[in-house]
PDB file of C-alpha atoms in Angstrom:
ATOM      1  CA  UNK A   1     -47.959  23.194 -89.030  1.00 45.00           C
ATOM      2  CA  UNK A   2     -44.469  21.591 -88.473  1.00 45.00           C
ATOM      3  CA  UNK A   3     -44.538  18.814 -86.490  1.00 49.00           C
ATOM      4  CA  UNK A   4     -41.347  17.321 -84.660  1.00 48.00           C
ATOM      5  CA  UNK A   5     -39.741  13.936 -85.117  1.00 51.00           C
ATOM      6  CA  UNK A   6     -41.698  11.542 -83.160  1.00 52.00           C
ATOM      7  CA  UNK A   7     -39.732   9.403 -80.121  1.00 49.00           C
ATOM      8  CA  UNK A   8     -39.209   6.151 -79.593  1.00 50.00           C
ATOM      9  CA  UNK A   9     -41.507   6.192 -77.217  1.00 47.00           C
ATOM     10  CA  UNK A  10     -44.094   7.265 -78.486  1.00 50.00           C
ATOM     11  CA  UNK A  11     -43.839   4.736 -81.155  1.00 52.00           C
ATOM     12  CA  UNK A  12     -44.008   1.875 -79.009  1.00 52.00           C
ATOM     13  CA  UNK A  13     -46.877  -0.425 -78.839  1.00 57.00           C
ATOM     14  CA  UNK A  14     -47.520  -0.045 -75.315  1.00 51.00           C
ATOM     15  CA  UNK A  15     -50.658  -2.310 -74.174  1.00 53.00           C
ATOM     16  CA  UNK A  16     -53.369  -0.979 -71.482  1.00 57.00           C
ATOM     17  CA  UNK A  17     -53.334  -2.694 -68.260  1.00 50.00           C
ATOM     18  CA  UNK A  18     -56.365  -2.908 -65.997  1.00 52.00           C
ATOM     19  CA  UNK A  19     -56.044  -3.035 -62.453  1.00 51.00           C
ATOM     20  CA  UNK A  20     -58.763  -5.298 -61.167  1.00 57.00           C
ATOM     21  CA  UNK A  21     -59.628  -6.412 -57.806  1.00 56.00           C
ATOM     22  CA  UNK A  22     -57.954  -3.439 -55.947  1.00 52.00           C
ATOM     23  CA  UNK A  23     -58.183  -3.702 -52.328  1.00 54.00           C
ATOM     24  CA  UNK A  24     -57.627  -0.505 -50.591  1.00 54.00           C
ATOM     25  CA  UNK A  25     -56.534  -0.603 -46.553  1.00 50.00           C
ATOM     26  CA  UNK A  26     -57.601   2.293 -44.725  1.00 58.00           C
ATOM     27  CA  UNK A  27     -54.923   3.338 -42.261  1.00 58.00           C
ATOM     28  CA  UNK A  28     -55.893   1.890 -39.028  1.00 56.00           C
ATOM     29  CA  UNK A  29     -56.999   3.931 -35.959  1.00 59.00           C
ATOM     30  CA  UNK A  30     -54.315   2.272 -33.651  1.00 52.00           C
ATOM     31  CA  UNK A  31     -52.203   3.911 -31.215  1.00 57.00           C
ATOM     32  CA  UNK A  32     -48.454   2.459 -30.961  1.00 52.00           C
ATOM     33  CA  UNK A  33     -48.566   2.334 -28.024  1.00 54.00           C
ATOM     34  CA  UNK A  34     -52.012  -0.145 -28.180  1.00 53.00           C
ATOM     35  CA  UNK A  35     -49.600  -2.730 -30.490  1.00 49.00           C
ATOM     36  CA  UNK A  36     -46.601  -2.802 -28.829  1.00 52.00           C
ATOM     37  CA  UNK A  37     -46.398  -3.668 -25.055  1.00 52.00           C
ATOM     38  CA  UNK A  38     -43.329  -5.066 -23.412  1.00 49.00           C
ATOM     39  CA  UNK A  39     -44.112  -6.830 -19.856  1.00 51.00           C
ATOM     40  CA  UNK A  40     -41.898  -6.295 -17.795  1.00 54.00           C
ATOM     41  CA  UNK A  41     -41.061  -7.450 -14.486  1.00 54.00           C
ATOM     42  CA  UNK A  42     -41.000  -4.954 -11.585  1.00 60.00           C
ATOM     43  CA  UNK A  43     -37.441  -4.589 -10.209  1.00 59.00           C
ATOM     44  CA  UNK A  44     -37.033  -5.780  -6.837  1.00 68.00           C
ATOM     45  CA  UNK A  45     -37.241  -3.645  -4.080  1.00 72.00           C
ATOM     46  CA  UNK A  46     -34.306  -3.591  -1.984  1.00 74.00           C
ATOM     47  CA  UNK A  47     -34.861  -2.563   1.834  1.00 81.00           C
ATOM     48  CA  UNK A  48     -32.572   0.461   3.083  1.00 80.00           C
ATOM     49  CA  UNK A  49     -30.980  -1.962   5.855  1.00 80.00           C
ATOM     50  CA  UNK A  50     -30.071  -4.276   2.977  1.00 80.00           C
ATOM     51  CA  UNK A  51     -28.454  -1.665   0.608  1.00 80.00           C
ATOM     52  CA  UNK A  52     -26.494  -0.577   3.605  1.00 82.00           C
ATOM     53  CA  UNK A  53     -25.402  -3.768   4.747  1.00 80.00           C
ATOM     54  CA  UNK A  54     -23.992  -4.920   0.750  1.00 78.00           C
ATOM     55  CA  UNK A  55     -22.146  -1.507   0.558  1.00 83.00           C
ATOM     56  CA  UNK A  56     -20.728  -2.289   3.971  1.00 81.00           C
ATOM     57  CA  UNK A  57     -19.680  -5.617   2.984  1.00 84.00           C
ATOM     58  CA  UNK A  58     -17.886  -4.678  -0.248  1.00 80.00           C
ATOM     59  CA  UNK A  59     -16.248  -1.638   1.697  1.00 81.00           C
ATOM     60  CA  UNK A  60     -15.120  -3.779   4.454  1.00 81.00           C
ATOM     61  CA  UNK A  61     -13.688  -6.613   1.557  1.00 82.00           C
ATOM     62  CA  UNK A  62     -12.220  -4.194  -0.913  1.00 72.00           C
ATOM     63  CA  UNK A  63     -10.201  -2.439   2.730  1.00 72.00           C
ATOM     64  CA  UNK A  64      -9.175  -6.118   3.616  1.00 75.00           C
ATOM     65  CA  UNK A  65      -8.008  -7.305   0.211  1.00 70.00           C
ATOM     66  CA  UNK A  66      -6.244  -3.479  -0.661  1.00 71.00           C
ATOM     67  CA  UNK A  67      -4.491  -3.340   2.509  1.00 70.00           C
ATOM     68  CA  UNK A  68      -3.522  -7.082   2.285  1.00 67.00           C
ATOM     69  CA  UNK A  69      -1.797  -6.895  -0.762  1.00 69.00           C
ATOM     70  CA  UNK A  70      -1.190  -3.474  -2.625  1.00 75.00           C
ATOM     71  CA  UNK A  71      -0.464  -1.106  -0.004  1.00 76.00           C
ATOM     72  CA  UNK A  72      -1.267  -0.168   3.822  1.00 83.00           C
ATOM     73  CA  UNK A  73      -0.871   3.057   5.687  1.00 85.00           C
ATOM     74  CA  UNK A  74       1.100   2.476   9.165  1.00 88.00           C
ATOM     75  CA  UNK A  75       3.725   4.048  11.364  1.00 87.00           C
ATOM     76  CA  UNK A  76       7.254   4.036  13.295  1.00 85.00           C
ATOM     77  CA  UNK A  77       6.208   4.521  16.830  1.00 87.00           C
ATOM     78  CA  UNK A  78       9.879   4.761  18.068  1.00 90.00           C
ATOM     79  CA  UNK A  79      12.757   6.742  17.214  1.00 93.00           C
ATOM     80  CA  UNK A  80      14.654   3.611  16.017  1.00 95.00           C
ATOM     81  CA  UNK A  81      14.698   5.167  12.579  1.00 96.00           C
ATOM     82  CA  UNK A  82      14.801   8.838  13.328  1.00 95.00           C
ATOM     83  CA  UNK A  83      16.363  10.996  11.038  1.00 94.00           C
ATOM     84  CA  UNK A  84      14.590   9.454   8.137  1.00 96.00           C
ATOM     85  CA  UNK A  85      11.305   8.547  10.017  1.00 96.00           C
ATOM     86  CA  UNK A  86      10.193  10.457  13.244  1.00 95.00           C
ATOM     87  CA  UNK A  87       7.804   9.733  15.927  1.00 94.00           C
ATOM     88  CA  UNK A  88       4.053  10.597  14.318  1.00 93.00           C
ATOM     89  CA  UNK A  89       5.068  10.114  10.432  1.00 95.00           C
ATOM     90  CA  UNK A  90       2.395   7.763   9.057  1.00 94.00           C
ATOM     91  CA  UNK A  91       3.391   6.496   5.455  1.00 94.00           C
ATOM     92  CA  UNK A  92       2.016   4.360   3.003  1.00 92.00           C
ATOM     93  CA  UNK A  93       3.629   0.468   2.538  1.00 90.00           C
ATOM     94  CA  UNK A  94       3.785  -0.979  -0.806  1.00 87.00           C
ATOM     95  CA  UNK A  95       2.769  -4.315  -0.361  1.00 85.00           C
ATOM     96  CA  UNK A  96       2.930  -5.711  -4.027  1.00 81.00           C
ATOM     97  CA  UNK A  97       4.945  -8.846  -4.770  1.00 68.00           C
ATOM     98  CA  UNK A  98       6.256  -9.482  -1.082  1.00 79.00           C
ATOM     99  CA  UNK A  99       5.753 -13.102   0.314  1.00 70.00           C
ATOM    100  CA  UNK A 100       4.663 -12.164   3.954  1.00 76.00           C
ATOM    101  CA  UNK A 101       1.356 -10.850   2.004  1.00 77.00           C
ATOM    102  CA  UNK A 102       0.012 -13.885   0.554  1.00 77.00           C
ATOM    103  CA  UNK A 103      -0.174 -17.556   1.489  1.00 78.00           C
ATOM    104  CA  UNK A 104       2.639 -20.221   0.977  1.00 75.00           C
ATOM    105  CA  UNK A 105       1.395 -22.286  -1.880  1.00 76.00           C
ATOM    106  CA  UNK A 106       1.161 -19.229  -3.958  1.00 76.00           C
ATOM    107  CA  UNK A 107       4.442 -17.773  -2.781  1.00 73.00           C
ATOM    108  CA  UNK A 108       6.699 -19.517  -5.563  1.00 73.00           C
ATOM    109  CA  UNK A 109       4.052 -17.703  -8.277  1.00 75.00           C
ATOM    110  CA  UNK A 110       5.121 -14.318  -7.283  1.00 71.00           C
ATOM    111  CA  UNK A 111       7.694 -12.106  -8.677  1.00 70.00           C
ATOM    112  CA  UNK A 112      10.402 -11.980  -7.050  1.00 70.00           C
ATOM    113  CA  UNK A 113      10.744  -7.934  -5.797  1.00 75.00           C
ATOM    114  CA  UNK A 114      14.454  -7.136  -5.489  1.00 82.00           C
ATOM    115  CA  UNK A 115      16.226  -5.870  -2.256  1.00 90.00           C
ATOM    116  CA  UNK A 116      19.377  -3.804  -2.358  1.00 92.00           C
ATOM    117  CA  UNK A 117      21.663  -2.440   0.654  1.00 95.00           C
ATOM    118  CA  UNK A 118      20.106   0.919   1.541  1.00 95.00           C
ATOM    119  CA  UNK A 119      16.753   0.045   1.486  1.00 95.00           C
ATOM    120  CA  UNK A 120      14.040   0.760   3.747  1.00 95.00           C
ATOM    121  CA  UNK A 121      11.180  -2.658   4.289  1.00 95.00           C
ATOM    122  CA  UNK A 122       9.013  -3.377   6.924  1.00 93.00           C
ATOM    123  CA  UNK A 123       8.638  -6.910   8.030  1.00 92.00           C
ATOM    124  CA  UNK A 124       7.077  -8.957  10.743  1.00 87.00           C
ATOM    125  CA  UNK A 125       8.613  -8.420  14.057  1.00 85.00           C
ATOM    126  CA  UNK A 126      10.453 -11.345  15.163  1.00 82.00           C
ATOM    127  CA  UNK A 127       9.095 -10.881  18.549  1.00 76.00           C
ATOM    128  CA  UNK A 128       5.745 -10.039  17.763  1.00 73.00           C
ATOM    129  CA  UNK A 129       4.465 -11.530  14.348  1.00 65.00           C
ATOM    130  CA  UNK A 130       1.848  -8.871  14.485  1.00 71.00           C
ATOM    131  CA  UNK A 131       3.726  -6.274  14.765  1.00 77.00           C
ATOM    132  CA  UNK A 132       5.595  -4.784  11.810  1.00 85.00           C
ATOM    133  CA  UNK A 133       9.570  -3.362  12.221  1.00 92.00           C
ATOM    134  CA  UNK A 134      10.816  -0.971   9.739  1.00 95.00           C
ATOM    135  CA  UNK A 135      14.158  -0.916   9.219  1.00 96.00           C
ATOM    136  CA  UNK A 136      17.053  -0.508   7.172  1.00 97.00           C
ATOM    137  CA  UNK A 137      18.753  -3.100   4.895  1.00 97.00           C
ATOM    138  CA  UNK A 138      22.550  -3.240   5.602  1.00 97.00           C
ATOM    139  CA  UNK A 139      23.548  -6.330   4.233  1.00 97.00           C
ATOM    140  CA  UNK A 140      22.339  -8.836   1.380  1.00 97.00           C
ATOM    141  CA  UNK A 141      23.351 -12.304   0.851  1.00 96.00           C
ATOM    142  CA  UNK A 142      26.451 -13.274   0.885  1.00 97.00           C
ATOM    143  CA  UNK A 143      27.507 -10.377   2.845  1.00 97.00           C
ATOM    144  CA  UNK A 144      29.975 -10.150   5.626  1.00 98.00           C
ATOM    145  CA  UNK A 145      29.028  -7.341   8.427  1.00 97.00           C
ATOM    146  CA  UNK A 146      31.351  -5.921  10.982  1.00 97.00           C
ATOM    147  CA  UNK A 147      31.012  -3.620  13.454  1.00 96.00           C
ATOM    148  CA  UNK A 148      34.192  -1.475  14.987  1.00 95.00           C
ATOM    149  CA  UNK A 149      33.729   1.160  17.658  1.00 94.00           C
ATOM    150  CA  UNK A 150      30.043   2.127  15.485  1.00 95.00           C
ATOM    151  CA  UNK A 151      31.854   1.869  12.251  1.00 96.00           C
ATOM    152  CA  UNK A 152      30.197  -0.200   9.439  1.00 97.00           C
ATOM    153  CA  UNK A 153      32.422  -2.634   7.371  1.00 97.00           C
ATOM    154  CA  UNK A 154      30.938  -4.713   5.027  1.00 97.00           C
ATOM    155  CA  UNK A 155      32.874  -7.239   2.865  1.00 97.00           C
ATOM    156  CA  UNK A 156      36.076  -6.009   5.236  1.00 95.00           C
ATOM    157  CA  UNK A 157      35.435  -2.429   3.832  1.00 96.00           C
ATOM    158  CA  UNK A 158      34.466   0.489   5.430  1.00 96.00           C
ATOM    159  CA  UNK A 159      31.168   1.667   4.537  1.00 95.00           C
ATOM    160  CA  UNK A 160      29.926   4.859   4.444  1.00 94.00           C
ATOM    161  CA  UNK A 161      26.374   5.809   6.021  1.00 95.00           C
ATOM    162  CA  UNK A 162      25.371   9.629   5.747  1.00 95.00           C
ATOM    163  CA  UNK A 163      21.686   8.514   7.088  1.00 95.00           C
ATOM    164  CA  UNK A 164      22.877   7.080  10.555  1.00 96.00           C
ATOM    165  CA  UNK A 165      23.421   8.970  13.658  1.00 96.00           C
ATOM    166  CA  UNK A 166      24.365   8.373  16.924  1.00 95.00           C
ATOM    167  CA  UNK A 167      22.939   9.630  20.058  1.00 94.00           C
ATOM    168  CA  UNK A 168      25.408   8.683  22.194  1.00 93.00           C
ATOM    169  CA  UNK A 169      29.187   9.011  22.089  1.00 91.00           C
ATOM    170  CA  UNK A 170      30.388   6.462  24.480  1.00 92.00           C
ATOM    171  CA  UNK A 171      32.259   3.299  22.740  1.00 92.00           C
ATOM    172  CA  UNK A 172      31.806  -0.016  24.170  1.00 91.00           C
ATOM    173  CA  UNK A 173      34.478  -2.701  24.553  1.00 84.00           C
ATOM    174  CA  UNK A 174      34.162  -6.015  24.195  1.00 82.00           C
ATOM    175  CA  UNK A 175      35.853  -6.450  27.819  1.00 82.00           C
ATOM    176  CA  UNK A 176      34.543  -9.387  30.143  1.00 83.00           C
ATOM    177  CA  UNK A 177      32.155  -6.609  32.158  1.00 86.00           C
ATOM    178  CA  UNK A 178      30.675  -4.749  29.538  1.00 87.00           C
ATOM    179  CA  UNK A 179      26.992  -5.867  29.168  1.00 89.00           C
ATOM    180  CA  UNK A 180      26.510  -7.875  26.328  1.00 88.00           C
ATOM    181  CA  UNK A 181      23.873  -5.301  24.801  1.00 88.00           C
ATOM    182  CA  UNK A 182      26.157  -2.824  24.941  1.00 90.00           C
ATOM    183  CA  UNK A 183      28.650  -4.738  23.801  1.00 90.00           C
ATOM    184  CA  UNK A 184      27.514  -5.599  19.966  1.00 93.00           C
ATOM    185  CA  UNK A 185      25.659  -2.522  20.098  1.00 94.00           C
ATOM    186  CA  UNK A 186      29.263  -1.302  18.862  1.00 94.00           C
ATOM    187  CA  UNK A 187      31.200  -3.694  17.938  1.00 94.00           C
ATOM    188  CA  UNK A 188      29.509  -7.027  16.429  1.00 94.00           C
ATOM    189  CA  UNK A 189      30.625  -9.614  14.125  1.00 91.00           C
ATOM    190  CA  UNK A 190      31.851 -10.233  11.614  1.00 95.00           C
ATOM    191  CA  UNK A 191      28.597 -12.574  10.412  1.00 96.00           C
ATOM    192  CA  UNK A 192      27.911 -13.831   6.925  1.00 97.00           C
ATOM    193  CA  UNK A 193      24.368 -12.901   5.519  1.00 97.00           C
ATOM    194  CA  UNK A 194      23.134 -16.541   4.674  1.00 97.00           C
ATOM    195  CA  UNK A 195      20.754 -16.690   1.103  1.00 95.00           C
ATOM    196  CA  UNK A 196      17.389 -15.864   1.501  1.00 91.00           C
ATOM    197  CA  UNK A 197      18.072 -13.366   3.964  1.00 95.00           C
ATOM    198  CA  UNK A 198      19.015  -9.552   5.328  1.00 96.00           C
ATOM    199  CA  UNK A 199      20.777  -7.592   8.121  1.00 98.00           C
ATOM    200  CA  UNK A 200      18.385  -4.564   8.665  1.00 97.00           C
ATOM    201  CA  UNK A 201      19.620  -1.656  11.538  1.00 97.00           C
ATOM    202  CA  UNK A 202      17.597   1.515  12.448  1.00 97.00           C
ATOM    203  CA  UNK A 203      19.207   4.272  11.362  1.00 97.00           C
ATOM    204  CA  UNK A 204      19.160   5.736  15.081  1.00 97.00           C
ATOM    205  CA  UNK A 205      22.253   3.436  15.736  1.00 96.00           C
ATOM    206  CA  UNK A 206      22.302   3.478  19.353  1.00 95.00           C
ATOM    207  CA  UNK A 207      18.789   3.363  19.989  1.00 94.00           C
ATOM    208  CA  UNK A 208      17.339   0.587  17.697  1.00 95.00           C
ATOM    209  CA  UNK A 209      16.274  -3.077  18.343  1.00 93.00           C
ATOM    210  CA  UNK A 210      17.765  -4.797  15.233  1.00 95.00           C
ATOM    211  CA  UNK A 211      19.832  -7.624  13.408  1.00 97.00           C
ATOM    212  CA  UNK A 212      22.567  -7.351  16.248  1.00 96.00           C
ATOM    213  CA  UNK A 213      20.020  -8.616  18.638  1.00 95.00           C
ATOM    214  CA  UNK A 214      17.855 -10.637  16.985  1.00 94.00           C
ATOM    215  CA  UNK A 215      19.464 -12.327  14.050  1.00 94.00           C
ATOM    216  CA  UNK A 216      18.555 -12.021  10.032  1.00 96.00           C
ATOM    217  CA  UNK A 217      15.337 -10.755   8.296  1.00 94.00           C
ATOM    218  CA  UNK A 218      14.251 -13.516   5.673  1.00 92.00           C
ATOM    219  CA  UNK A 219      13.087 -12.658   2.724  1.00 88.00           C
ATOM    220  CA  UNK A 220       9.514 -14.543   3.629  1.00 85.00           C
ATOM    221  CA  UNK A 221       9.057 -12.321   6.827  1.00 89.00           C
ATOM    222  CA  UNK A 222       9.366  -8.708   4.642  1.00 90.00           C
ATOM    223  CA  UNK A 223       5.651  -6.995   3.881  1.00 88.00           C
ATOM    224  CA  UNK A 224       6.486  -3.931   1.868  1.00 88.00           C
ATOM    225  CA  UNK A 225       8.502  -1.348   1.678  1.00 91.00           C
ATOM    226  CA  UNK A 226       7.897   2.578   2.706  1.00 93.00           C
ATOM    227  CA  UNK A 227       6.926   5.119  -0.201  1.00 92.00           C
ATOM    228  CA  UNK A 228       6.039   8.673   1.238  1.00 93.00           C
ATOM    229  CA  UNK A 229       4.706  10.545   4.409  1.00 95.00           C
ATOM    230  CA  UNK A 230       1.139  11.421   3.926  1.00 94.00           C
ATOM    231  CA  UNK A 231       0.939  12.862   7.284  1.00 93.00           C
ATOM    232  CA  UNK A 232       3.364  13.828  10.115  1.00 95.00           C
ATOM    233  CA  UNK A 233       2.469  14.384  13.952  1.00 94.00           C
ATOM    234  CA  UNK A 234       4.585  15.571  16.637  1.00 93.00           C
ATOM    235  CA  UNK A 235       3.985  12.629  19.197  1.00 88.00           C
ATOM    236  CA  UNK A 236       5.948  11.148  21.833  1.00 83.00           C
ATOM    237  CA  UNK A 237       7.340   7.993  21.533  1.00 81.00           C
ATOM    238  CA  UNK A 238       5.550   4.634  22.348  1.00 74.00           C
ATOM    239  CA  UNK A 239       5.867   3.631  25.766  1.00 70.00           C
ATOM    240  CA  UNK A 240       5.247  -0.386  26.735  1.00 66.00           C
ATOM    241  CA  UNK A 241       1.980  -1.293  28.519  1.00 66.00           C
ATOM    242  CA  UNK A 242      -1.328  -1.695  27.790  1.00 74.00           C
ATOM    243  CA  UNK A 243      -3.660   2.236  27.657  1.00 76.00           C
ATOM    244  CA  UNK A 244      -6.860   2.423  29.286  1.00 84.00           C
ATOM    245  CA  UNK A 245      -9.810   4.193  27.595  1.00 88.00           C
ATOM    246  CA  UNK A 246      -9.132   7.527  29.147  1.00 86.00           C
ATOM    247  CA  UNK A 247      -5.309   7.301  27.988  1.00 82.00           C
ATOM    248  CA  UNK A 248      -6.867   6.571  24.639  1.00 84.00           C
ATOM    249  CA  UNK A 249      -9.733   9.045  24.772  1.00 89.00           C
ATOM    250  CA  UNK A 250      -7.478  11.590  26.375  1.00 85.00           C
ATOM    251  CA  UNK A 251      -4.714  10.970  23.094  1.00 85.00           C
ATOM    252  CA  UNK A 252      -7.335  11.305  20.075  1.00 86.00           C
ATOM    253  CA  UNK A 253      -8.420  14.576  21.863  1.00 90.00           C
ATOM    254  CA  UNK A 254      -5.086  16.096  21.886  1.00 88.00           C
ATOM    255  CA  UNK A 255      -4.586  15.329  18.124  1.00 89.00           C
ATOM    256  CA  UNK A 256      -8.106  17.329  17.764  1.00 90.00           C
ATOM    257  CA  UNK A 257      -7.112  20.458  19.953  1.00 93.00           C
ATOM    258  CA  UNK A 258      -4.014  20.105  18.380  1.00 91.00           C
ATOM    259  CA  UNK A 259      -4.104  19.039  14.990  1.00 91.00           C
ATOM    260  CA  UNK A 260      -3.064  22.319  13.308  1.00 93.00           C
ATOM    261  CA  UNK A 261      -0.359  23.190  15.206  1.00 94.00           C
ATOM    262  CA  UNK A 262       1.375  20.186  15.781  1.00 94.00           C
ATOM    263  CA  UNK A 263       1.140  18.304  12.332  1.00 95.00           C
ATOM    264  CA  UNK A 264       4.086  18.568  10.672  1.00 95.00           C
ATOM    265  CA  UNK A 265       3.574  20.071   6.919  1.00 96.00           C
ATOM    266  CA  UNK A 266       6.887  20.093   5.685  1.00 95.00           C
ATOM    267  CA  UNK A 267       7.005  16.699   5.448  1.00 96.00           C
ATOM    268  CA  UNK A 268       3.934  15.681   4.010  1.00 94.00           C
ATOM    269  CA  UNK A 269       4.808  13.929   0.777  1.00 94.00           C
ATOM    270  CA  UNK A 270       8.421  13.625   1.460  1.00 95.00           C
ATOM    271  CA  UNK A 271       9.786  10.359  -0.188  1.00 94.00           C
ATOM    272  CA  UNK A 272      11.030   7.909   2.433  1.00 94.00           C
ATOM    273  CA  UNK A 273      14.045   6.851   1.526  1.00 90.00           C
TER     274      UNK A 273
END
C-alpha cells in the first residue's frame, strides 16, 4: 500500500485535555414574561368635561393670538370703497408686522412693513378706536395733496386714479355759502403729509369719510392690509343705530333663505387691490 505524505498536523504533538468539573445548566422553565415586568403607572383619567374645557381653551387662545397678529377676516360695511370693495365682501387682513397689533414696548422690535401710494390698509377709526376703516393710501410722507374740482394733484401734479369714481357730478366751490363738507369734499388743500404718517380716501370719492375730514392716518394706528375676498354677499349698506334681536335674528335668516342666490361667486378669491 502507498501511503500519502503525512501533514503538519498530524505531526504535531498535540496533548489530551480533560474537561473536569463540567457543570451543565438545564434551560430553565421560565416564561419571559415571568422575568421581565415593567410597573407602570396607570395614566390618568381625564373627565369628558375636562377634555372639553382644555380643547376649548386652546381653541379660544390660538383664535385670539391668530387673529391678533397674523391675519383676521372682516368687512367694508359701506360703499366708501365701492368699486374695489362692495357692501357684503368679507376679506382676510394681514396683520403681520403692523404696530396697531402689538403693544408699545415691543413696537420698535418690529419690522418695519412698507406703505406705498395705492395701497389699500385698514386702521383704527379715528372716531371709533374699535372700529376698523379701510381705505386707500393717497399720499406718503412728505407729500403735498391738492384737490381741484375732484381732481387729484399730488406734489403739484396731476395724478391719475383709474380706481375712483364719482357718484355725483356736481362741483363745489369754495364760496362763503357752500357747506364746509361739501366744500373740501372737492377741493381741499394743498396739505403736506408730515413723517410717520398717510392721507387715505375711499375710492367712492363723494361718498367716503376720510383724510379730508379727519386729518392723517399714522403709521401706529394701521392693522393690516386687505389680501382677497373669501366670500361676497349682496347686503345693504350699514345704517347707524343700535339692532334689536329680531333685526338681528330676522338678518342671519335672510342670509340662510338666501345664501345661494345672493352670494356673489365671481368674486370669491379676487385679489383686493
Amino acid at each position: 500500500m502507498i501511503e500519502g505524505p503525512r501533514s503538519e498536523v498530524e505531526d504535531r504533538n498535540t496533548p489530551d485535555v480533560f474537561i473536569e468539573n463540567l457543570v451543565v445548566f438545564d434551560r430553565p422553565h421560565v416564561r419571559l414574561d415571568e422575568l421581565i415586568r415593567f410597573n407602570t403607572l396607570p395614566a390618568p383619567h381625564k373627565s369628558p368635561f375636562r377634555e372639553w374645557f382644555e380643547s376649548l381653551a386652546f381653541t379660544i387662545i390660538f383664535v385670539l393670538v391668530f387673529t391678533s397678529y397674523v391675519a383676521q377676516a372682516t368687512q367694508v360695511p359701506t360703499e366708501s370703497m365701492k368699486p374695489t370693495i362692495l357692501v357684503g365682501d368679507h376679506f382676510f387682513l394681514d396683520k403681520i408686522a403692523f404696530p396697531a397689533n402689538y403693544p408699545a414696548f415691543i413696537r420698535q422690535y418690529l419690522p418695519h412693513r412698507s406703505i406705498k401710494r395705492g395701497d389699500i390698509i385698514a386702521f383704527k377709526s379715528p372716531t371709533d378706536g374699535n372700529i376698523p376703516f379701510v381705505k386707500r393710501v393717497i399720499g406718503i410722507p412728505g407729500d403735498t395733496i391738492e384737490l381741484r374740482n375732484k381732481s387729484l394733484y399730488i406734489n403739484g401734479t396731476k395724478f391719475e386714479e383709474p380706481y375712483k369714481i364719482h357718484v355725483d357730478s356736481t362741483v363745489y366751490s369754495n364760496d362763503p355759502w357752500t357747506p364746509e363738507e361739501l366744500k373740501i369734499r372737492d377741493n381741499y388743500g394743498p396739505t403736506t403729509v408730515p413723517a410717520g404718517s398717510y392721507f387715505a380716501m375711499g375710492d367712492n370719492r363723494d361718498n367716503s369719510n376720510d383724510s379730508r375730514y379727519w386729518g392723517f392716518v399714522t403709521w401706529g394706528e394701521i392693522i393690516g392690509k386687505p389680501l382677497f375676498i373669501y366670500w361676497s354677499y349682496e347686503s345693504d349698506p350699514y345704517m347707524p343705530g343700535e339692532k334689536t334681536i329680531r333685526e338681528w335674528i330676522d338678518g342671519y335668516a335672510s342670509i340662510a333663505i338666501h345664501f345661494f342666490n345672493r352670494t356673489r361667486w365671481f368674486r370669491i378669491g379676487t385679489l383686493v387691490q
